[in-house]
Short mmCIF file of C-alpha atoms and ligand atoms in Angstrom, two decimals:
data_model
loop_
_atom_site.label_atom_id
_atom_site.label_comp_id
_atom_site.label_asym_id
_atom_site.label_seq_id
_atom_site.Cartn_x
_atom_site.Cartn_y
_atom_site.Cartn_z
CA MET U 1 7.20 -0.05 -24.99
CA LYS U 2 8.95 1.40 -22.24
CA GLU U 3 9.99 -1.24 -19.57
CA ILE U 4 9.42 -0.60 -15.45
CA VAL U 5 9.29 -2.67 -12.19
CA PHE U 6 6.82 -2.78 -9.70
CA ALA U 7 8.68 -4.19 -6.80
CA THR U 8 6.07 -6.90 -5.85
CA ASN U 9 4.74 -10.11 -6.69
CA ASN U 10 1.30 -9.16 -5.61
CA GLN U 11 -1.12 -9.95 -8.55
CA HIS U 12 -4.00 -7.92 -7.55
CA LYS U 13 -1.57 -4.71 -7.59
CA LEU U 14 -0.12 -5.63 -10.94
CA ASN U 15 -3.33 -6.22 -12.23
CA GLU U 16 -4.61 -2.84 -11.05
CA LEU U 17 -1.63 -1.11 -12.22
CA ARG U 18 -1.49 -2.36 -15.55
CA ALA U 19 -5.28 -1.72 -16.32
CA ILE U 20 -4.82 1.63 -15.53
CA VAL U 21 -1.59 2.35 -17.39
CA GLY U 22 -2.66 0.25 -20.65
CA ASP U 23 0.03 -0.20 -23.21
CA ARG U 24 2.10 3.10 -22.41
CA PHE U 25 4.42 0.96 -20.17
CA ARG U 26 5.11 -2.79 -19.75
CA ILE U 27 5.00 -2.96 -16.40
CA LEU U 28 7.17 -6.12 -14.83
CA SER U 29 6.65 -7.97 -11.53
CA LEU U 30 10.01 -9.06 -9.22
CA ALA U 31 9.57 -12.77 -10.72
CA GLU U 32 9.38 -11.49 -14.18
CA ILE U 33 12.85 -10.12 -13.89
CA GLY U 34 14.32 -13.26 -11.92
CA CYS U 35 14.45 -11.25 -9.01
CA HIS U 36 13.46 -13.80 -5.77
CA ASP U 37 15.10 -12.11 -2.98
CA ASP U 38 13.90 -11.25 0.30
CA ILE U 39 14.13 -7.46 -0.48
CA PRO U 40 14.88 -5.56 2.86
CA GLU U 41 12.13 -3.60 4.56
CA THR U 42 13.70 -2.16 7.48
CA ALA U 43 13.17 1.67 7.41
CA ASP U 44 10.91 2.94 10.04
CA THR U 45 8.77 5.27 7.83
CA LEU U 46 6.58 4.27 4.81
CA GLU U 47 8.80 6.18 2.23
CA GLY U 48 12.44 5.05 3.52
CA ASN U 49 10.70 1.50 2.81
CA ALA U 50 9.29 2.27 -0.40
CA LEU U 51 12.50 3.75 -1.50
CA MET U 52 14.85 1.32 -0.02
CA LYS U 53 12.96 -1.50 -2.30
CA ALA U 54 12.93 1.04 -5.22
CA ARG U 55 16.55 1.52 -4.78
CA TYR U 56 17.63 -2.32 -4.05
CA VAL U 57 16.02 -3.24 -7.49
CA LYS U 58 17.46 -0.52 -9.44
CA GLU U 59 20.93 -1.00 -7.76
CA HIS U 60 21.01 -4.90 -8.34
CA TYR U 61 18.73 -5.34 -11.93
CA GLY U 62 19.21 -2.13 -13.16
CA TYR U 63 15.67 -1.44 -13.97
CA ASP U 64 13.90 1.43 -13.66
CA CYS U 65 11.23 0.81 -10.78
CA PHE U 66 8.41 2.01 -8.39
CA ALA U 67 7.56 0.28 -4.97
CA ASP U 68 4.91 1.04 -2.56
CA ASP U 69 4.48 0.88 1.26
CA THR U 70 1.07 1.31 3.08
CA GLY U 71 0.55 1.72 7.20
CA LEU U 72 -2.95 2.21 8.92
CA MET U 73 -2.26 4.68 11.43
CA VAL U 74 -4.71 4.80 14.60
CA ASP U 75 -4.89 8.18 16.56
CA ALA U 76 -5.95 6.86 19.80
CA LEU U 77 -2.89 4.16 19.71
CA GLY U 78 -0.01 6.61 18.78
CA GLY U 79 -0.20 6.12 15.34
CA ALA U 80 0.11 2.51 15.23
CA PRO U 81 0.10 -0.15 13.71
CA GLY U 82 1.55 2.26 11.08
CA VAL U 83 4.83 1.00 9.34
CA TYR U 84 4.38 -2.11 11.06
CA SER U 85 0.91 -2.73 9.85
CA ALA U 86 1.32 -6.32 8.05
CA ARG U 87 3.28 -7.76 11.09
CA TYR U 88 1.14 -5.96 14.10
CA ALA U 89 0.44 -9.46 15.52
CA GLY U 90 3.89 -10.37 15.24
CA PRO U 91 5.71 -12.34 12.52
CA GLY U 92 4.12 -15.31 10.90
CA HIS U 93 0.45 -13.71 11.91
CA ASP U 94 -1.84 -13.13 9.26
CA SER U 95 -4.70 -10.03 8.71
CA VAL U 96 -7.29 -12.26 10.78
CA ALA U 97 -4.47 -11.89 13.80
CA ASN U 98 -3.83 -8.25 13.26
CA VAL U 99 -7.29 -7.17 13.03
CA ASN U 100 -8.33 -9.03 16.24
CA LEU U 101 -5.16 -7.10 17.88
CA LEU U 102 -6.51 -3.82 16.79
CA LEU U 103 -9.91 -4.24 17.77
CA LYS U 104 -8.73 -5.34 21.58
CA ASN U 105 -6.42 -2.37 21.61
CA MET U 106 -9.28 -0.06 20.69
CA GLU U 107 -11.65 -1.42 23.48
CA GLY U 108 -13.03 1.09 25.29
CA LYS U 109 -11.44 4.17 22.89
CA THR U 110 -13.87 7.19 21.93
CA ASP U 111 -11.33 8.47 19.65
CA ARG U 112 -11.59 6.09 16.99
CA SER U 113 -10.13 8.37 14.02
CA ALA U 114 -7.40 6.52 11.85
CA ARG U 115 -5.82 6.76 8.37
CA PHE U 116 -4.46 4.57 5.40
CA ILE U 117 -1.38 6.07 4.23
CA THR U 118 0.23 4.66 0.87
CA VAL U 119 3.64 6.13 -0.35
CA ILE U 120 4.74 5.13 -3.69
CA ALA U 121 8.95 5.44 -4.65
CA LEU U 122 9.50 5.81 -8.21
CA ILE U 123 12.80 5.60 -9.66
CA MET U 124 13.56 6.46 -13.34
CA GLY U 125 16.86 7.32 -14.70
CA ASP U 126 19.04 9.00 -11.63
CA GLU U 127 15.60 10.90 -10.42
CA GLU U 128 14.08 9.55 -7.30
CA TYR U 129 10.22 10.79 -6.54
CA THR U 130 7.67 9.94 -3.97
CA PHE U 131 4.09 10.07 -4.30
CA GLU U 132 1.59 10.14 -0.86
CA GLY U 133 -1.88 8.88 -0.70
CA ARG U 134 -4.21 8.87 2.45
CA VAL U 135 -7.68 8.42 3.42
CA GLU U 136 -9.32 9.43 6.41
CA GLY U 137 -11.67 7.41 8.53
CA HIS U 138 -12.44 5.56 11.74
CA ILE U 139 -11.72 2.24 13.36
CA LEU U 140 -15.33 0.19 13.93
CA THR U 141 -15.84 -1.63 16.84
CA GLU U 142 -16.37 -5.06 15.00
CA ARG U 143 -16.49 -6.54 11.41
CA HIS U 144 -18.51 -5.37 8.63
CA GLY U 145 -18.72 -6.64 5.09
CA GLU U 146 -16.69 -9.70 3.12
CA ALA U 147 -15.11 -7.71 0.24
CA GLY U 148 -11.28 -6.46 0.25
CA PHE U 149 -8.43 -7.88 2.76
CA GLY U 150 -6.04 -6.87 5.76
CA TYR U 151 -7.85 -4.00 8.02
CA ASP U 152 -10.79 -3.39 5.10
CA PRO U 153 -13.60 -4.79 7.24
CA ILE U 154 -13.10 -2.46 10.43
CA PHE U 155 -12.02 0.64 8.55
CA GLN U 156 -14.84 2.92 7.29
CA PRO U 157 -13.54 5.96 5.28
CA VAL U 158 -15.08 9.27 5.90
CA GLU U 159 -16.66 9.30 2.05
CA SER U 160 -18.76 6.18 3.12
CA ASP U 161 -21.28 5.07 5.67
CA CYS U 162 -20.11 1.36 5.40
CA SER U 163 -16.56 -0.25 5.81
CA PHE U 164 -13.91 -0.47 2.89
CA ALA U 165 -15.24 -4.07 3.18
CA CYS U 166 -18.69 -3.16 1.86
CA MET U 167 -17.66 -1.33 -1.12
CA SER U 168 -17.17 -2.48 -4.30
CA SER U 169 -13.26 -2.38 -5.53
CA GLU U 170 -14.09 0.32 -7.90
CA ALA U 171 -15.40 2.29 -5.26
CA LYS U 172 -12.67 1.94 -3.17
CA ASN U 173 -10.23 2.67 -5.72
CA ALA U 174 -11.82 5.81 -6.38
CA ILE U 175 -10.95 7.11 -2.81
CA SER U 176 -8.71 5.18 -1.47
CA HIS U 177 -4.96 5.67 -0.30
CA ARG U 178 -3.47 3.34 -2.82
CA GLY U 179 -5.64 4.59 -5.62
CA ARG U 180 -5.03 8.24 -4.91
CA ALA U 181 -1.17 7.54 -4.57
CA THR U 182 -1.20 5.39 -7.81
CA ALA U 183 -3.15 8.27 -9.65
CA LYS U 184 -0.23 10.50 -8.82
CA LEU U 185 2.48 8.03 -10.05
CA VAL U 186 0.53 7.06 -13.35
CA LYS U 187 0.25 10.97 -14.01
CA LYS U 188 3.94 11.05 -13.65
CA LEU U 189 4.58 7.96 -15.82
CA THR U 190 2.58 9.18 -18.47
CA GLU U 191 3.49 12.97 -18.80
P1 IMP B 201 1.65 -3.45 2.00
O1 IMP B 201 2.85 -2.36 2.46
O2 IMP B 201 0.84 -3.08 0.77
O3 IMP B 201 2.12 -4.75 2.12
O4 IMP B 201 0.47 -3.02 3.62
C1 IMP B 201 0.88 -3.56 4.69
C2 IMP B 201 -0.31 -4.12 5.50
O5 IMP B 201 -1.15 -2.78 5.47
C3 IMP B 201 -1.00 -5.01 4.71
O6 IMP B 201 -0.36 -6.60 5.15
C4 IMP B 201 -2.26 -4.89 4.95
O7 IMP B 201 -2.93 -5.86 6.18
C5 IMP B 201 -2.44 -3.71 5.29
N1 IMP B 201 -3.27 -2.90 4.18
C6 IMP B 201 -2.91 -2.44 3.23
N2 IMP B 201 -3.38 -1.32 2.14
C7 IMP B 201 -4.84 -2.14 2.67
C8 IMP B 201 -6.12 -1.80 2.48
O8 IMP B 201 -6.36 -1.22 1.26
N3 IMP B 201 -7.06 -2.34 3.33
C9 IMP B 201 -6.70 -2.91 4.19
N4 IMP B 201 -5.47 -2.97 4.77
C10 IMP B 201 -4.34 -2.79 4.06
#
């Protein structure tokens, strides 16, 4: 079976990908190839960061690899938090702090439109590919729902009348940024 590295140690993301790809590829985590490095993610675009991570694994470990990067772009904030979504409230802060800061910065804003974007970079042999998935929606004025993670409780996709945190993971994956980018990746891997 062909092997490919997913440049993550996020078990949730690994399980999701393995379930979709089935036995067509063996998907290895960073830990499984003995990579415990702090891989640089210093680009100022999602695509740049995804490519940086995938290239790092290819160059240092020799494996074909894919890597993802996600951001929440809010129009009234000029596209913030964007590529800095994970550390919006500063280094060492968690999702609770990120959501609190975003709600504060959105106080009084009438334009609440936003989108999640995921870019996945894939390196197979000498070829590089990128796949983008996005979902449009708006930022709620307070948290709704208990499921999901990150900004899910305050993001309502246009396809739904509740936040991502009110949806089952199947319903979210069917329309989400990551689900849509992943579908393009899987199509490439299995063609
Ligand atoms: P990452 O690139 O997957 O690490 O995502 C960057 C940041 O975006 C994370 O720290 C999360 O806060 C946020 N994020 C990514 N995907 C989602 C999602 O599906 N729902 C809510 N927040 C997300």
